[in-house]
mmCIF file of C-alpha atoms in Angstrom:
data_model
loop_
_atom_site.group_PDB
_atom_site.id
_atom_site.type_symbol
_atom_site.label_atom_id
_atom_site.label_comp_id
_atom_site.label_asym_id
_atom_site.label_seq_id
_atom_site.Cartn_x
_atom_site.Cartn_y
_atom_site.Cartn_z
ATOM 1 C CA MET A 1 62.099 49.272 105.916
ATOM 2 C CA THR A 2 58.452 50.109 105.893
ATOM 3 C CA ASP A 3 56.669 52.551 103.434
ATOM 4 C CA PHE A 4 56.761 55.420 105.796
ATOM 5 C CA PHE A 5 60.159 55.416 106.775
ATOM 6 C CA TYR A 6 61.608 55.138 103.237
ATOM 7 C CA ALA A 7 59.557 58.105 102.289
ATOM 8 C CA LEU A 8 60.925 59.771 105.215
ATOM 9 C CA TYR A 9 64.384 58.739 104.302
ATOM 10 C CA MET A 10 64.005 59.805 100.995
ATOM 11 C CA LEU A 11 62.262 63.358 101.831
ATOM 12 C CA THR A 12 65.413 63.992 104.149
ATOM 13 C CA THR A 13 67.978 63.095 101.648
ATOM 14 C CA ARG A 14 66.277 65.155 98.795
ATOM 15 C CA ILE A 15 66.406 68.140 101.415
ATOM 16 C CA ILE A 16 69.689 67.704 102.356
ATOM 17 C CA MET A 17 70.999 67.024 98.577
ATOM 18 C CA TRP A 18 69.182 70.462 97.870
ATOM 19 C CA LEU A 19 71.168 72.369 100.601
ATOM 20 C CA PRO A 20 73.935 74.639 99.011
ATOM 21 C CA PHE A 21 76.365 73.864 101.719
ATOM 22 C CA HIS A 22 78.691 70.895 100.534
ATOM 23 C CA SER A 23 79.845 70.331 104.310
ATOM 24 C CA ILE A 24 76.273 69.299 105.185
ATOM 25 C CA ARG A 25 75.672 67.303 102.409
ATOM 26 C CA LYS A 26 79.250 65.580 102.999
ATOM 27 C CA ALA A 27 78.563 64.908 106.742
ATOM 28 C CA TYR A 28 75.315 63.335 105.618
ATOM 29 C CA LEU A 29 76.603 61.120 102.847
ATOM 30 C CA LYS A 30 79.369 59.922 105.063
ATOM 31 C CA ILE A 31 76.552 58.488 107.173
ATOM 32 C CA VAL A 32 74.405 56.697 104.537
ATOM 33 C CA LEU A 33 76.545 55.881 101.885
ATOM 34 C CA GLY A 34 78.575 52.523 101.985
ATOM 35 C CA ALA A 35 81.722 54.551 101.499
ATOM 36 C CA LEU A 36 82.497 58.214 100.741
ATOM 37 C CA GLY A 37 86.430 58.810 99.736
ATOM 38 C CA LYS A 38 88.479 61.919 100.731
ATOM 39 C CA GLU A 39 88.222 64.977 98.731
ATOM 40 C CA THR A 40 85.201 64.070 97.072
ATOM 41 C CA PHE A 41 82.748 66.527 95.846
ATOM 42 C CA ILE A 42 78.917 65.831 95.491
ATOM 43 C CA ALA A 43 77.091 68.768 93.986
ATOM 44 C CA ARG A 44 73.618 69.589 95.055
ATOM 45 C CA ASN A 45 70.769 67.974 93.741
ATOM 46 C CA VAL A 46 72.149 64.344 93.225
ATOM 47 C CA ASP A 47 69.547 61.854 93.173
ATOM 48 C CA ILE A 48 70.873 59.010 95.544
ATOM 49 C CA ARG A 49 68.766 55.938 95.579
ATOM 50 C CA ARG A 50 69.926 53.226 98.146
ATOM 51 C CA PRO A 51 72.744 54.658 99.179
ATOM 52 C CA ARG A 52 74.103 51.874 101.499
ATOM 53 C CA ASN A 53 74.902 50.079 98.080
ATOM 54 C CA ILE A 54 76.938 53.041 96.860
ATOM 55 C CA TYR A 55 80.733 53.278 97.210
ATOM 56 C CA VAL A 56 82.528 56.440 96.210
ATOM 57 C CA GLY A 57 86.514 56.763 96.110
ATOM 58 C CA ASN A 58 88.813 59.676 96.572
ATOM 59 C CA ASN A 59 88.887 62.947 94.628
ATOM 60 C CA VAL A 60 85.666 62.227 92.818
ATOM 61 C CA VAL A 61 83.360 64.798 91.168
ATOM 62 C CA ILE A 62 79.460 64.263 90.857
ATOM 63 C CA ASN A 63 77.992 67.058 89.325
ATOM 64 C CA LYS A 64 74.367 68.344 89.821
ATOM 65 C CA HIS A 65 71.301 66.371 88.819
ATOM 66 C CA ALA A 66 73.146 63.110 88.370
ATOM 67 C CA VAL A 67 71.436 59.707 89.525
ATOM 68 C CA LEU A 68 73.087 57.502 91.401
ATOM 69 C CA ASP A 69 71.108 54.244 92.029
ATOM 70 C CA GLY A 70 72.093 51.378 94.054
ATOM 71 C CA ARG A 71 68.958 49.681 94.302
ATOM 72 C CA GLY A 72 69.845 46.693 91.939
ATOM 73 C CA GLY A 73 73.259 46.001 93.212
ATOM 74 C CA LYS A 74 76.283 47.716 94.407
ATOM 75 C CA LEU A 75 77.469 51.017 92.407
ATOM 76 C CA VAL A 76 81.444 51.126 92.881
ATOM 77 C CA ILE A 77 82.946 54.528 91.957
ATOM 78 C CA GLY A 78 86.787 54.607 91.862
ATOM 79 C CA ASP A 79 89.095 57.414 92.600
ATOM 80 C CA ASN A 80 89.292 60.737 90.293
ATOM 81 C CA VAL A 81 86.151 59.931 88.657
ATOM 82 C CA ASP A 82 84.650 62.841 87.084
ATOM 83 C CA ILE A 83 80.788 62.551 86.670
ATOM 84 C CA ALA A 84 79.350 65.324 84.520
ATOM 85 C CA GLN A 85 75.576 66.782 85.181
ATOM 86 C CA GLU A 86 72.763 64.914 84.556
ATOM 87 C CA VAL A 87 74.344 61.784 84.323
ATOM 88 C CA ASN A 88 72.076 58.536 85.018
ATOM 89 C CA ILE A 89 74.040 55.573 86.403
ATOM 90 C CA TRP A 90 71.429 52.635 87.016
ATOM 91 C CA THR A 91 71.893 49.081 88.693
ATOM 92 C CA LEU A 92 68.229 48.337 88.454
ATOM 93 C CA GLN A 93 65.681 48.253 85.258
ATOM 94 C CA HIS A 94 62.527 46.439 84.145
ATOM 95 C CA ASP A 95 63.156 43.178 82.361
ATOM 96 C CA TYR A 96 61.166 43.661 79.051
ATOM 97 C CA ASN A 97 60.547 40.252 78.353
ATOM 98 C CA ASP A 98 58.750 39.810 81.754
ATOM 99 C CA ASN A 99 55.102 39.139 81.735
ATOM 100 C CA PHE A 100 54.517 40.910 84.650
ATOM 101 C CA HIS A 101 57.050 44.015 83.990
ATOM 102 C CA LYS A 102 59.416 42.792 87.092
ATOM 103 C CA THR A 103 62.689 44.469 87.627
ATOM 104 C CA LYS A 104 66.304 42.983 87.376
ATOM 105 C CA GLY A 105 69.366 44.336 88.592
ATOM 106 C CA GLU A 106 72.916 44.080 88.639
ATOM 107 C CA GLY A 107 76.027 46.211 89.840
ATOM 108 C CA VAL A 108 78.032 48.694 88.203
ATOM 109 C CA ILE A 109 81.689 49.517 88.387
ATOM 110 C CA ILE A 110 83.386 52.553 87.594
ATOM 111 C CA ASN A 111 87.191 52.248 87.783
ATOM 112 C CA ASP A 112 89.762 55.068 88.443
ATOM 113 C CA TYR A 113 90.284 57.974 86.048
ATOM 114 C CA VAL A 114 86.665 57.648 84.434
ATOM 115 C CA TRP A 115 85.172 60.577 82.751
ATOM 116 C CA ILE A 116 81.372 60.257 82.319
ATOM 117 C CA ALA A 117 80.056 63.373 80.027
ATOM 118 C CA THR A 118 77.139 65.277 80.461
ATOM 119 C CA ARG A 119 73.609 63.390 80.193
ATOM 120 C CA ALA A 120 75.152 59.970 79.526
ATOM 121 C CA THR A 121 73.376 56.963 80.690
ATOM 122 C CA ILE A 122 75.318 53.936 82.326
ATOM 123 C CA LEU A 123 72.952 50.558 82.434
ATOM 124 C CA PRO A 124 72.974 47.950 84.897
ATOM 125 C CA GLY A 125 75.862 45.347 84.747
ATOM 126 C CA VAL A 126 78.300 47.500 82.889
ATOM 127 C CA THR A 127 82.001 48.183 84.172
ATOM 128 C CA LEU A 128 84.164 51.027 83.166
ATOM 129 C CA LYS A 129 87.519 50.388 83.110
ATOM 130 C CA ARG A 130 90.612 52.439 84.142
ATOM 131 C CA GLY A 131 90.482 55.658 82.192
ATOM 132 C CA ALA A 132 87.338 55.028 79.717
ATOM 133 C CA VAL A 133 85.561 58.312 78.605
ATOM 134 C CA VAL A 134 81.912 58.221 77.878
ATOM 135 C CA ALA A 135 80.762 60.817 75.556
ATOM 136 C CA THR A 136 77.725 63.186 75.999
ATOM 137 C CA MET A 137 74.358 61.949 75.567
ATOM 138 C CA SER A 138 75.721 58.041 75.082
ATOM 139 C CA VAL A 139 74.122 54.976 76.516
ATOM 140 C CA VAL A 140 76.538 52.202 77.757
ATOM 141 C CA THR A 141 75.081 48.857 77.452
ATOM 142 C CA LYS A 142 78.146 46.985 77.703
ATOM 143 C CA ASP A 143 81.656 46.849 79.478
ATOM 144 C CA VAL A 144 83.923 49.769 78.412
ATOM 145 C CA PRO A 145 87.529 48.859 77.871
ATOM 146 C CA GLU A 146 90.366 50.581 79.742
ATOM 147 C CA MET A 147 91.663 54.000 78.048
ATOM 148 C CA THR A 148 88.536 53.914 75.554
ATOM 149 C CA VAL A 149 86.367 56.773 74.340
ATOM 150 C CA VAL A 150 82.786 55.739 73.421
ATOM 151 C CA ALA A 151 79.980 57.656 71.808
ATOM 152 C CA GLY A 152 76.418 57.202 70.874
ATOM 153 C CA ILE A 153 73.308 54.792 71.390
ATOM 154 C CA PRO A 154 74.292 52.249 72.223
ATOM 155 C CA ALA A 155 77.890 53.314 72.786
ATOM 156 C CA LYS A 156 80.434 52.394 70.556
ATOM 157 C CA THR A 157 84.198 52.878 70.448
ATOM 158 C CA ILE A 158 85.241 56.093 68.752
ATOM 159 C CA ALA A 159 88.897 56.818 69.854
ATOM 160 C CA MET A 160 91.638 55.688 72.383
ATOM 161 C CA ARG A 161 92.648 58.035 75.175
ATOM 162 C CA HIS A 162 96.625 58.865 75.422
ATOM 163 C CA SER A 163 97.184 60.163 78.902
ATOM 164 C CA GLU A 164 99.293 58.931 81.642
ATOM 165 C CA LEU A 165 96.308 60.042 83.882
ATOM 166 C CA LYS A 166 98.454 61.680 86.737
ATOM 167 C CA TYR A 167 95.783 64.207 87.732
ATOM 168 C CA LYS A 168 93.798 64.601 91.012
ATOM 169 C CA LEU A 169 90.358 65.945 91.059
ATOM 170 C CA LYS A 170 90.084 68.785 93.509
ATOM 171 C CA TYR A 171 86.881 70.449 92.577
ATOM 172 C CA LYS A 172 85.337 72.541 95.342
ATOM 173 C CA PRO A 173 83.122 75.717 94.821
ATOM 174 C CA LEU A 174 82.032 77.293 97.585
ATOM 175 C CA PHE A 175 78.079 77.426 97.289
ATOM 176 C CA GLU A 176 77.636 74.444 95.116
#
């Protein structure tokens, strides 16, 4: 893709993701994402990078100002995942050991029933297993086991989740 067409695509995506009508955003995202599940809500002003590498499951909630990065590999989001506002999920980063500041990427997998709280950051190559919880403002640098609650920089285990995970997320505000 040439620079001009990429810039045009990015501008189009930012305009559509700004619109206060979820039905328009969802129709557009069904076209550009790798996959978009049923009953999924993606709020306004979500920053989507390389959407063809982003796969979103059913009953997912992605709140405003989140960053979904598919540039460095696949970003796979399972079912009933709750991603709070201002969460950053990266598949691409700079290699701090490279003399020329090159980038390196790895996919990210977020399994079913994961909850990522406000302003958390998930780095490339991480897998969040079923039912994991990432606390507010945490930075996840390593895989998180099933039903584990992590917090901090870097994120460390602070608790275990004790839930049968029977819920389905069905968040649908009218003008969000």
